[in-house]
């Protein structure tokens, strides 16, 4: 482990030097395996939040207070520690320039992690594929990658933010959960036949993907990734 | 096996003989799907066995409901690391559906609404190992968990238990399904930890 960036009170981005790393596609994930003294092991999957072009492989870990692995990764892990990691994994929830667009990204909470990889990759390769991100967070404090998402520098990317719980006094963006009206206003219309990537907690993904289908988007062009914890 | 400095882990109170390597036990029921949840009404639903058979077989929803069904309690294991123990399902055994089907096929490609597919050896569907389930815990199976009906093959990782299943194609040759083409293991035995291609 090389470096950590504390994103907010609940999430930390962790950067790794990954020997013999084969490279990856934006949107893929890695498996992390932890082993206790007595041989007990725990494994979890984390989306890669860095771009393939970035120097180091990064994951962003949200601390679940009742979790087993996330409190260790966000609280115990130190620079120089070695972790058993495997990847890249997953070949469907990925975007490459050849996939074309336009691209509609919709993120809820820490679900923005693999979409940030896609955005950084888009910028790194100077892609001209038009891309939009609709990103939901509870507050500006809890918005991951706040600087990147509030001061975008990629001419072919439009970012719309919604803060569902707390909004700063001068907030000009949305202030509610992603809903039908918001998707109509902020997302590529179905007529543009966008390639959609929806990532977040299961209820968020169920709601957004279901609404997109109801609005007439092609279900075959809606890719989903559900972040679950232990689910319900 | 490298020890992770400072990691102690949290053992769960579950019978280790029921938890495959690398899995953790959850009380919840996580949802994982590659795309939007499918919503198929039962009046438009059929189940078909086709491919290497003399005559394709098709059941409507009422015909399917009239077949002998059973309730089984099984442990399920998802490749994303969660296991759920003691889950109760009601459905029709594949032995019932395949009864009387003459075929030279050795493989099956299960197909679902939304275009999902997964491949299995035919013998893994026989001898009380697999069902088409339409109830979970005594209630109609919810769409996000694969309703109206899903394949249930609990001895393999749960992506093999295709949600929204609409039929089986019997095949002489194996053909990888959806996740099997995206780097997941062709067979998927959780006890051998066959998660990804090459395991």
Tab-separated table of C-alpha atoms in Angstrom:
chain	number	residue	atom	x	y	z
A	1	UNK	CA	0.000	0.000	0.000
A	2	UNK	CA	1.440	3.346	-1.081
A	3	UNK	CA	-0.844	6.123	-0.011
A	4	UNK	CA	-4.306	6.935	1.275
A	5	UNK	CA	-6.552	9.882	0.554
A	6	UNK	CA	-9.254	10.481	3.143
A	7	UNK	CA	-12.274	11.398	1.046
A	8	UNK	CA	-14.566	12.144	3.979
A	9	UNK	CA	-15.508	10.844	7.409
A	10	UNK	CA	-16.660	7.530	5.926
A	11	UNK	CA	-14.550	6.814	2.846
A	12	UNK	CA	-10.878	6.488	2.022
A	13	UNK	CA	-9.171	6.015	-1.316
A	14	UNK	CA	-6.238	3.605	-1.075
A	15	UNK	CA	-3.488	3.414	-3.670
A	16	UNK	CA	-1.449	0.316	-4.353
A	17	UNK	CA	1.625	-0.706	-6.224
A	18	UNK	CA	0.484	-3.903	-7.886
A	19	UNK	CA	3.414	-6.048	-9.075
A	20	UNK	CA	2.850	-7.724	-12.444
A	21	UNK	CA	-0.390	-5.815	-12.866
A	22	UNK	CA	-1.781	-6.689	-16.302
A	23	UNK	CA	-3.725	-3.455	-16.759
A	24	UNK	CA	-7.482	-3.168	-16.704
A	25	UNK	CA	-10.573	-1.661	-18.260
A	26	UNK	CA	-12.341	1.271	-16.608
A	27	UNK	CA	-15.172	-0.156	-14.500
A	28	UNK	CA	-13.500	-3.415	-13.438
A	29	UNK	CA	-12.914	-4.505	-9.848
A	30	UNK	CA	-10.377	-6.332	-7.709
A	31	UNK	CA	-10.731	-8.911	-4.974
A	32	UNK	CA	-8.974	-8.222	-1.686
A	33	UNK	CA	-8.132	-11.165	0.564
A	34	UNK	CA	-7.184	-10.698	4.205
A	35	UNK	CA	-5.688	-13.482	6.301
A	36	UNK	CA	-5.612	-13.515	10.110
A	37	UNK	CA	-2.848	-15.169	12.169
A	38	UNK	CA	-4.849	-18.366	12.536
A	39	UNK	CA	-5.451	-18.685	8.826
A	40	UNK	CA	-8.974	-17.281	8.845
A	41	UNK	CA	-9.625	-15.401	5.608
A	42	UNK	CA	-12.066	-12.773	4.454
A	43	UNK	CA	-12.483	-11.617	0.876
A	44	UNK	CA	-14.308	-8.679	-0.635
A	45	UNK	CA	-14.588	-7.061	-4.068
A	46	UNK	CA	-13.864	-3.375	-4.647
A	47	UNK	CA	-14.279	-1.379	-7.831
A	48	UNK	CA	-11.137	0.272	-9.100
A	49	UNK	CA	-11.579	4.036	-8.840
A	50	UNK	CA	-8.440	5.082	-10.732
A	51	UNK	CA	-8.068	5.179	-14.507
A	52	UNK	CA	-6.049	2.564	-16.393
A	53	UNK	CA	-3.675	5.392	-17.298
A	54	UNK	CA	-3.094	6.461	-13.681
A	55	UNK	CA	0.229	5.556	-12.121
A	56	UNK	CA	-1.257	3.494	-9.299
A	57	UNK	CA	-4.270	1.266	-8.816
A	58	UNK	CA	-6.764	2.835	-6.405
A	59	UNK	CA	-9.833	1.540	-4.641
A	60	UNK	CA	-12.213	3.630	-2.578
A	61	UNK	CA	-13.491	1.966	0.566
A	62	UNK	CA	-16.542	3.138	2.470
A	63	UNK	CA	-16.390	2.238	6.114
A	64	UNK	CA	-19.316	0.110	7.243
A	65	UNK	CA	-19.326	0.269	11.027
A	66	UNK	CA	-20.614	-3.275	11.352
A	67	UNK	CA	-18.359	-4.473	8.537
A	68	UNK	CA	-15.513	-6.930	8.804
A	69	UNK	CA	-13.152	-5.793	6.066
A	70	UNK	CA	-13.883	-2.092	5.507
A	71	UNK	CA	-12.986	-0.984	9.086
A	72	UNK	CA	-9.638	-2.766	8.644
A	73	UNK	CA	-8.910	-1.184	5.250
A	74	UNK	CA	-9.917	2.322	6.335
A	75	UNK	CA	-8.542	2.184	9.864
A	76	UNK	CA	-5.783	-0.395	10.306
A	77	UNK	CA	-3.973	-0.579	7.000
A	78	UNK	CA	-0.683	1.331	6.941
A	79	UNK	CA	1.603	2.552	4.150
A	80	UNK	CA	3.974	-0.269	3.249
A	81	UNK	CA	1.612	-3.057	4.266
A	82	UNK	CA	1.113	-5.807	1.730
A	83	UNK	CA	-2.280	-7.111	0.766
A	84	UNK	CA	-3.309	-10.105	-1.255
A	85	UNK	CA	-5.201	-8.740	-4.249
A	86	UNK	CA	-6.499	-10.300	-7.401
A	87	UNK	CA	-7.711	-8.728	-10.585
A	88	UNK	CA	-8.821	-7.198	-12.726
A	89	UNK	CA	-12.225	-8.903	-12.616
A	90	UNK	CA	-15.435	-8.341	-14.544
A	91	UNK	CA	-15.767	-7.584	-18.216
A	92	UNK	CA	-19.298	-6.235	-18.588
A	93	UNK	CA	-19.570	-3.099	-16.464
A	94	UNK	CA	-16.718	-1.460	-18.386
A	95	UNK	CA	-16.358	1.366	-20.867
A	96	UNK	CA	-13.837	1.773	-23.658
A	97	UNK	CA	-13.739	4.412	-26.388
A	98	UNK	CA	-14.802	1.756	-28.901
A	99	UNK	CA	-18.063	1.293	-26.966
A	100	UNK	CA	-18.972	4.776	-28.148
A	101	UNK	CA	-21.822	6.760	-26.737
A	102	UNK	CA	-23.340	8.960	-25.770
A	103	UNK	CA	-22.749	7.645	-22.283
A	104	UNK	CA	-25.016	8.217	-19.303
A	105	UNK	CA	-23.513	7.494	-15.913
A	106	UNK	CA	-25.752	7.449	-12.828
A	107	UNK	CA	-24.170	7.064	-9.405
A	108	UNK	CA	-25.528	6.753	-5.899
A	109	UNK	CA	-23.171	7.223	-2.943
A	110	UNK	CA	-19.982	5.169	-3.210
A	111	UNK	CA	-21.298	3.753	-6.501
A	112	UNK	CA	-19.486	6.631	-8.153
A	113	UNK	CA	-16.147	4.783	-7.715
A	114	UNK	CA	-16.095	2.742	-10.965
A	115	UNK	CA	-17.709	5.651	-12.825
A	116	UNK	CA	-14.868	7.898	-11.699
A	117	UNK	CA	-12.527	5.367	-13.314
A	118	UNK	CA	-14.514	5.725	-16.538
A	119	UNK	CA	-14.438	9.552	-16.332
A	120	UNK	CA	-10.695	9.656	-15.677
A	121	UNK	CA	-10.082	7.215	-18.511
A	122	UNK	CA	-12.245	9.338	-20.827
A	123	UNK	CA	-10.134	12.348	-20.022
A	124	UNK	CA	-6.796	10.524	-20.163
A	125	UNK	CA	-7.400	9.295	-23.699
A	126	UNK	CA	-8.930	12.655	-24.745
A	127	UNK	CA	-12.077	10.879	-25.869
A	128	UNK	CA	-14.684	12.990	-27.606
A	129	UNK	CA	-17.515	10.595	-26.774
A	130	UNK	CA	-20.152	12.749	-25.034
A	131	UNK	CA	-20.640	11.653	-21.459
A	132	UNK	CA	-22.968	12.754	-18.680
A	133	UNK	CA	-22.862	11.869	-15.014
A	134	UNK	CA	-25.801	12.237	-12.661
A	135	UNK	CA	-24.382	11.731	-9.184
A	136	UNK	CA	-26.302	11.504	-5.934
A	137	UNK	CA	-24.715	11.992	-2.518
A	138	UNK	CA	-26.181	12.708	0.883
A	139	UNK	CA	-24.217	15.937	1.329
A	140	UNK	CA	-21.319	17.844	-0.202
A	141	UNK	CA	-19.132	16.490	2.608
A	142	UNK	CA	-20.026	12.916	1.654
A	143	UNK	CA	-19.637	13.455	-2.102
A	144	UNK	CA	-16.644	11.393	-3.172
A	145	UNK	CA	-13.974	12.991	-5.405
A	146	UNK	CA	-15.521	16.357	-4.585
A	147	UNK	CA	-12.932	18.482	-6.365
A	148	UNK	CA	-13.048	16.422	-9.541
A	149	UNK	CA	-16.823	16.354	-9.663
A	150	UNK	CA	-17.480	19.990	-8.777
A	151	UNK	CA	-14.764	21.454	-11.045
A	152	UNK	CA	-14.855	19.277	-14.146
A	153	UNK	CA	-12.134	19.858	-16.707
A	154	UNK	CA	-13.252	17.544	-19.507
A	155	UNK	CA	-15.093	19.416	-22.285
A	156	UNK	CA	-17.014	16.324	-23.302
A	157	UNK	CA	-18.370	15.526	-19.863
A	158	UNK	CA	-21.353	17.152	-18.159
A	159	UNK	CA	-21.848	16.511	-14.464
A	160	UNK	CA	-25.094	17.004	-12.563
A	161	UNK	CA	-25.094	16.642	-8.797
A	162	UNK	CA	-27.892	16.077	-6.336
A	163	UNK	CA	-27.466	16.302	-2.567
A	164	UNK	CA	-30.271	14.376	-0.970
A	165	UNK	CA	-29.970	15.344	2.689
A	166	UNK	CA	-27.977	18.533	3.226
A	167	UNK	CA	-27.314	21.273	0.722
A	168	UNK	CA	-24.990	24.252	1.232
A	169	UNK	CA	-26.794	27.642	1.365
A	170	UNK	CA	-25.642	28.629	-2.108
A	171	UNK	CA	-26.333	25.202	-3.668
A	172	UNK	CA	-27.594	25.469	-7.248
A	173	UNK	CA	-27.892	21.752	-7.970
A	174	UNK	CA	-30.637	19.301	-7.125
A	175	UNK	CA	-31.596	18.561	-3.541
A	176	UNK	CA	-33.568	15.337	-3.671
A	177	UNK	CA	-33.232	11.678	-4.562
A	178	UNK	CA	-32.862	10.777	-8.227
A	179	UNK	CA	-36.356	10.496	-9.685
A	180	UNK	CA	-38.130	10.381	-12.980
A	181	UNK	CA	-38.233	14.165	-13.492
A	182	UNK	CA	-34.548	14.476	-12.721
A	183	UNK	CA	-33.631	11.781	-15.234
A	184	UNK	CA	-35.804	13.502	-17.865
A	185	UNK	CA	-34.040	16.812	-17.230
A	186	UNK	CA	-30.452	15.727	-16.678
A	187	UNK	CA	-29.911	12.508	-18.635
A	188	UNK	CA	-29.522	11.907	-22.355
A	189	UNK	CA	-33.000	11.392	-23.754
A	190	UNK	CA	-33.912	7.856	-24.876
A	191	UNK	CA	-33.865	9.108	-28.490
A	192	UNK	CA	-30.072	9.472	-28.194
A	193	UNK	CA	-29.866	5.776	-27.309
A	194	UNK	CA	-27.271	6.322	-24.611
A	195	UNK	CA	-25.198	3.542	-23.137
A	196	UNK	CA	-26.133	3.702	-19.435
A	197	UNK	CA	-24.083	2.672	-16.419
A	198	UNK	CA	-25.924	2.695	-13.100
A	199	UNK	CA	-24.012	1.996	-9.898
A	200	UNK	CA	-24.914	2.317	-6.253
A	201	UNK	CA	-26.692	0.572	-3.412
A	202	UNK	CA	-29.253	-2.015	-4.506
A	203	UNK	CA	-32.404	0.096	-3.873
A	204	UNK	CA	-30.870	3.019	-5.780
A	205	UNK	CA	-29.982	0.844	-8.768
A	206	UNK	CA	-33.383	-0.866	-8.743
A	207	UNK	CA	-35.154	2.507	-8.750
A	208	UNK	CA	-32.981	4.204	-11.369
A	209	UNK	CA	-32.721	1.268	-13.768
A	210	UNK	CA	-36.445	0.581	-13.451
A	211	UNK	CA	-37.283	4.226	-14.132
A	212	UNK	CA	-34.988	4.299	-17.164
A	213	UNK	CA	-36.778	1.247	-18.583
A	214	UNK	CA	-40.165	2.888	-17.902
A	215	UNK	CA	-38.977	6.042	-19.708
A	216	UNK	CA	-38.219	4.011	-22.811
A	217	UNK	CA	-34.486	3.397	-22.601
A	218	UNK	CA	-33.266	0.175	-24.191
A	219	UNK	CA	-32.821	-2.329	-21.303
A	220	UNK	CA	-30.043	-3.970	-23.301
A	221	UNK	CA	-28.007	-0.748	-23.037
A	222	UNK	CA	-28.387	-0.337	-19.276
A	223	UNK	CA	-25.523	-1.900	-17.341
A	224	UNK	CA	-25.810	-2.121	-13.590
A	225	UNK	CA	-23.539	-2.726	-10.650
A	226	UNK	CA	-25.134	-3.090	-7.231
A	227	UNK	CA	-23.088	-2.307	-4.127
A	228	UNK	CA	-24.594	-4.343	-1.450
A	229	UNK	CA	-22.959	-4.808	1.869
A	230	UNK	CA	-25.096	-7.646	3.053
A	231	UNK	CA	-28.308	-6.700	1.269
A	232	UNK	CA	-31.861	-7.076	2.402
B	1	UNK	CA	-0.601	-17.831	2.650
B	2	UNK	CA	0.502	-14.344	3.678
B	3	UNK	CA	-0.714	-13.064	7.030
B	4	UNK	CA	-2.312	-9.619	6.818
B	5	UNK	CA	-0.772	-7.514	9.583
B	6	UNK	CA	-3.374	-6.276	12.031
B	7	UNK	CA	-6.294	-8.221	10.604
B	8	UNK	CA	-8.219	-10.338	13.067
B	9	UNK	CA	-11.477	-10.920	11.269
B	10	UNK	CA	-14.849	-11.571	12.713
B	11	UNK	CA	-15.833	-15.219	12.862
B	12	UNK	CA	-19.487	-15.855	12.377
B	13	UNK	CA	-21.474	-18.341	14.311
B	14	UNK	CA	-22.026	-20.660	11.380
B	15	UNK	CA	-21.147	-24.288	10.794
B	16	UNK	CA	-17.798	-24.080	8.965
B	17	UNK	CA	-18.675	-27.273	7.081
B	18	UNK	CA	-21.447	-25.308	5.366
B	19	UNK	CA	-19.394	-22.262	4.348
B	20	UNK	CA	-17.119	-22.719	1.315
B	21	UNK	CA	-13.638	-21.143	1.274
B	22	UNK	CA	-13.581	-17.359	0.956
B	23	UNK	CA	-17.290	-16.940	1.669
B	24	UNK	CA	-18.982	-15.043	4.487
B	25	UNK	CA	-22.446	-15.701	5.831
B	26	UNK	CA	-25.102	-13.024	5.427
B	27	UNK	CA	-28.553	-12.818	6.913
B	28	UNK	CA	-29.716	-10.491	4.145
B	29	UNK	CA	-30.402	-11.392	0.554
B	30	UNK	CA	-28.192	-9.286	-1.722
B	31	UNK	CA	-29.308	-8.577	-5.276
B	32	UNK	CA	-26.867	-8.828	-8.180
B	33	UNK	CA	-27.802	-8.519	-11.831
B	34	UNK	CA	-25.978	-7.199	-14.886
B	35	UNK	CA	-28.923	-5.062	-15.980
B	36	UNK	CA	-32.366	-3.835	-15.001
B	37	UNK	CA	-34.722	-6.148	-13.136
B	38	UNK	CA	-37.050	-7.942	-15.545
B	39	UNK	CA	-40.775	-7.828	-14.944
B	40	UNK	CA	-42.531	-10.653	-16.742
B	41	UNK	CA	-46.199	-11.260	-16.062
B	42	UNK	CA	-47.104	-14.851	-15.489
B	43	UNK	CA	-49.734	-14.755	-18.256
B	44	UNK	CA	-46.928	-14.078	-20.738
B	45	UNK	CA	-44.548	-16.594	-19.148
B	46	UNK	CA	-43.637	-19.979	-20.588
B	47	UNK	CA	-40.895	-22.472	-19.840
B	48	UNK	CA	-39.347	-24.297	-22.784
B	49	UNK	CA	-36.949	-27.205	-23.204
B	50	UNK	CA	-35.499	-27.140	-26.720
B	51	UNK	CA	-32.359	-27.957	-28.657
B	52	UNK	CA	-31.243	-31.587	-28.834
B	53	UNK	CA	-34.711	-33.018	-28.269
B	54	UNK	CA	-37.183	-34.670	-30.641
B	55	UNK	CA	-39.906	-32.169	-29.839
B	56	UNK	CA	-39.485	-28.962	-27.835
B	57	UNK	CA	-41.545	-28.929	-24.647
B	58	UNK	CA	-43.307	-25.817	-23.428
B	59	UNK	CA	-45.326	-25.161	-20.278
B	60	UNK	CA	-47.498	-22.137	-19.620
B	61	UNK	CA	-47.617	-20.712	-16.094
B	62	UNK	CA	-50.807	-22.626	-15.131
B	63	UNK	CA	-49.419	-25.845	-16.616
B	64	UNK	CA	-46.170	-25.316	-14.741
B	65	UNK	CA	-47.999	-24.692	-11.471
B	66	UNK	CA	-49.884	-27.958	-11.968
B	67	UNK	CA	-46.649	-29.986	-12.057
B	68	UNK	CA	-45.533	-31.811	-8.927
B	69	UNK	CA	-43.564	-29.333	-6.829
B	70	UNK	CA	-41.416	-29.562	-3.761
B	71	UNK	CA	-40.017	-27.292	-1.091
B	72	UNK	CA	-36.306	-27.565	-0.431
B	73	UNK	CA	-34.050	-25.884	2.110
B	74	UNK	CA	-30.567	-25.262	0.746
B	75	UNK	CA	-27.451	-23.133	1.264
B	76	UNK	CA	-26.613	-20.709	-1.546
B	77	UNK	CA	-23.214	-19.251	-2.397
B	78	UNK	CA	-22.631	-16.138	-4.535
B	79	UNK	CA	-19.312	-15.601	-6.303
B	80	UNK	CA	-19.261	-12.077	-4.807
B	81	UNK	CA	-18.436	-13.835	-1.507
B	82	UNK	CA	-21.727	-14.011	0.398
B	83	UNK	CA	-23.381	-17.244	1.389
B	84	UNK	CA	-26.873	-17.578	2.760
B	85	UNK	CA	-27.676	-20.683	4.747
B	86	UNK	CA	-30.961	-22.485	5.041
B	87	UNK	CA	-32.924	-20.789	2.275
B	88	UNK	CA	-36.345	-22.306	1.509
B	89	UNK	CA	-37.559	-22.528	-2.069
B	90	UNK	CA	-40.578	-24.087	-3.731
B	91	UNK	CA	-40.502	-25.171	-7.329
B	92	UNK	CA	-40.403	-27.971	-9.840
B	93	UNK	CA	-37.454	-30.351	-9.864
B	94	UNK	CA	-35.532	-30.541	-13.121
B	95	UNK	CA	-35.937	-34.309	-12.807
B	96	UNK	CA	-39.670	-33.751	-13.270
B	97	UNK	CA	-39.164	-31.464	-16.274
B	98	UNK	CA	-36.608	-33.757	-17.888
B	99	UNK	CA	-38.596	-36.908	-17.191
B	100	UNK	CA	-39.181	-38.681	-20.498
B	101	UNK	CA	-36.980	-36.274	-22.460
B	102	UNK	CA	-34.818	-38.298	-24.828
B	103	UNK	CA	-31.606	-36.471	-25.607
B	104	UNK	CA	-28.011	-37.106	-26.535
B	105	UNK	CA	-27.044	-33.696	-25.117
B	106	UNK	CA	-24.401	-33.385	-22.404
B	107	UNK	CA	-24.767	-29.641	-21.805
B	108	UNK	CA	-27.416	-27.055	-21.133
B	109	UNK	CA	-27.604	-23.351	-21.866
B	110	UNK	CA	-30.261	-21.807	-19.632
B	111	UNK	CA	-31.832	-18.657	-21.080
B	112	UNK	CA	-33.714	-15.841	-19.390
B	113	UNK	CA	-35.738	-12.725	-20.043
B	114	UNK	CA	-33.359	-9.844	-20.704
B	115	UNK	CA	-30.930	-12.028	-22.639
B	116	UNK	CA	-29.058	-13.587	-19.714
B	117	UNK	CA	-27.658	-17.077	-20.257
B	118	UNK	CA	-25.608	-19.545	-18.231
B	119	UNK	CA	-24.201	-22.954	-19.116
B	120	UNK	CA	-24.134	-26.160	-17.089
B	121	UNK	CA	-23.485	-29.852	-17.651
B	122	UNK	CA	-26.836	-31.618	-18.017
B	123	UNK	CA	-25.913	-34.094	-15.295
B	124	UNK	CA	-25.732	-31.221	-12.800
B	125	UNK	CA	-29.447	-30.661	-13.282
B	126	UNK	CA	-30.455	-34.265	-12.567
B	127	UNK	CA	-30.784	-36.403	-9.446
B	128	UNK	CA	-32.373	-33.860	-7.136
B	129	UNK	CA	-29.728	-31.187	-7.694
B	130	UNK	CA	-31.736	-28.477	-9.462
B	131	UNK	CA	-35.158	-26.838	-9.564
B	132	UNK	CA	-37.090	-24.093	-11.294
B	133	UNK	CA	-38.219	-22.168	-8.208
B	134	UNK	CA	-41.166	-19.773	-8.024
B	135	UNK	CA	-41.506	-19.284	-4.284
B	136	UNK	CA	-38.969	-18.102	-1.743
B	137	UNK	CA	-39.699	-18.540	1.950
B	138	UNK	CA	-43.333	-19.348	1.215
B	139	UNK	CA	-43.978	-16.219	-0.874
B	140	UNK	CA	-44.050	-15.616	-4.607
B	141	UNK	CA	-40.492	-14.978	-5.773
B	142	UNK	CA	-39.834	-11.217	-6.058
B	143	UNK	CA	-38.710	-9.890	-9.467
B	144	UNK	CA	-35.373	-8.602	-8.105
B	145	UNK	CA	-34.581	-12.117	-6.922
B	146	UNK	CA	-35.532	-13.636	-10.260
B	147	UNK	CA	-39.309	-13.982	-10.153
B	148	UNK	CA	-41.613	-15.146	-11.471
B	149	UNK	CA	-39.242	-18.140	-11.652
B	150	UNK	CA	-35.521	-18.757	-11.470
B	151	UNK	CA	-33.245	-21.709	-11.841
B	152	UNK	CA	-31.971	-23.055	-8.509
B	153	UNK	CA	-28.724	-25.025	-8.655
B	154	UNK	CA	-27.387	-24.565	-5.129
B	155	UNK	CA	-24.277	-26.732	-5.476
B	156	UNK	CA	-22.783	-24.208	-7.939
B	157	UNK	CA	-22.110	-20.468	-7.495
B	158	UNK	CA	-25.381	-18.637	-7.654
B	159	UNK	CA	-24.881	-16.953	-11.053
B	160	UNK	CA	-25.643	-20.426	-12.447
B	161	UNK	CA	-29.104	-20.166	-10.838
B	162	UNK	CA	-30.383	-17.955	-13.667
B	163	UNK	CA	-32.944	-15.333	-12.685
B	164	UNK	CA	-36.049	-14.845	-14.869
B	165	UNK	CA	-35.370	-18.197	-16.479
B	166	UNK	CA	-37.502	-19.074	-19.492
B	167	UNK	CA	-36.019	-22.334	-20.608
B	168	UNK	CA	-33.180	-24.693	-21.274
B	169	UNK	CA	-31.413	-25.358	-24.530
B	170	UNK	CA	-29.991	-28.884	-24.546
B	171	UNK	CA	-26.699	-28.946	-26.418
B	172	UNK	CA	-24.225	-31.535	-27.652
B	173	UNK	CA	-21.397	-29.039	-27.100
B	174	UNK	CA	-20.746	-26.681	-24.222
B	175	UNK	CA	-21.223	-22.992	-24.914
B	176	UNK	CA	-20.244	-20.354	-22.337
B	177	UNK	CA	-23.071	-18.210	-20.995
B	178	UNK	CA	-23.086	-14.515	-20.073
B	179	UNK	CA	-20.705	-14.333	-17.112
B	180	UNK	CA	-18.737	-17.314	-18.358
B	181	UNK	CA	-17.787	-15.171	-21.372
B	182	UNK	CA	-16.731	-12.314	-19.080
B	183	UNK	CA	-14.029	-14.190	-17.229
B	184	UNK	CA	-15.981	-16.218	-14.693
B	185	UNK	CA	-15.368	-19.926	-14.257
B	186	UNK	CA	-17.065	-22.277	-16.680
B	187	UNK	CA	-18.277	-24.663	-13.976
B	188	UNK	CA	-18.278	-22.690	-10.704
B	189	UNK	CA	-17.929	-25.155	-7.822
B	190	UNK	CA	-17.841	-23.033	-4.616
B	191	UNK	CA	-16.104	-25.800	-2.650
B	192	UNK	CA	-13.208	-25.704	-5.111
B	193	UNK	CA	-13.445	-21.896	-5.195
B	194	UNK	CA	-13.866	-21.901	-8.956
B	195	UNK	CA	-14.692	-18.205	-9.188
B	196	UNK	CA	-12.823	-17.072	-12.273
B	197	UNK	CA	-11.456	-18.498	-15.480
B	198	UNK	CA	-8.300	-20.446	-14.618
B	199	UNK	CA	-9.283	-21.326	-11.023
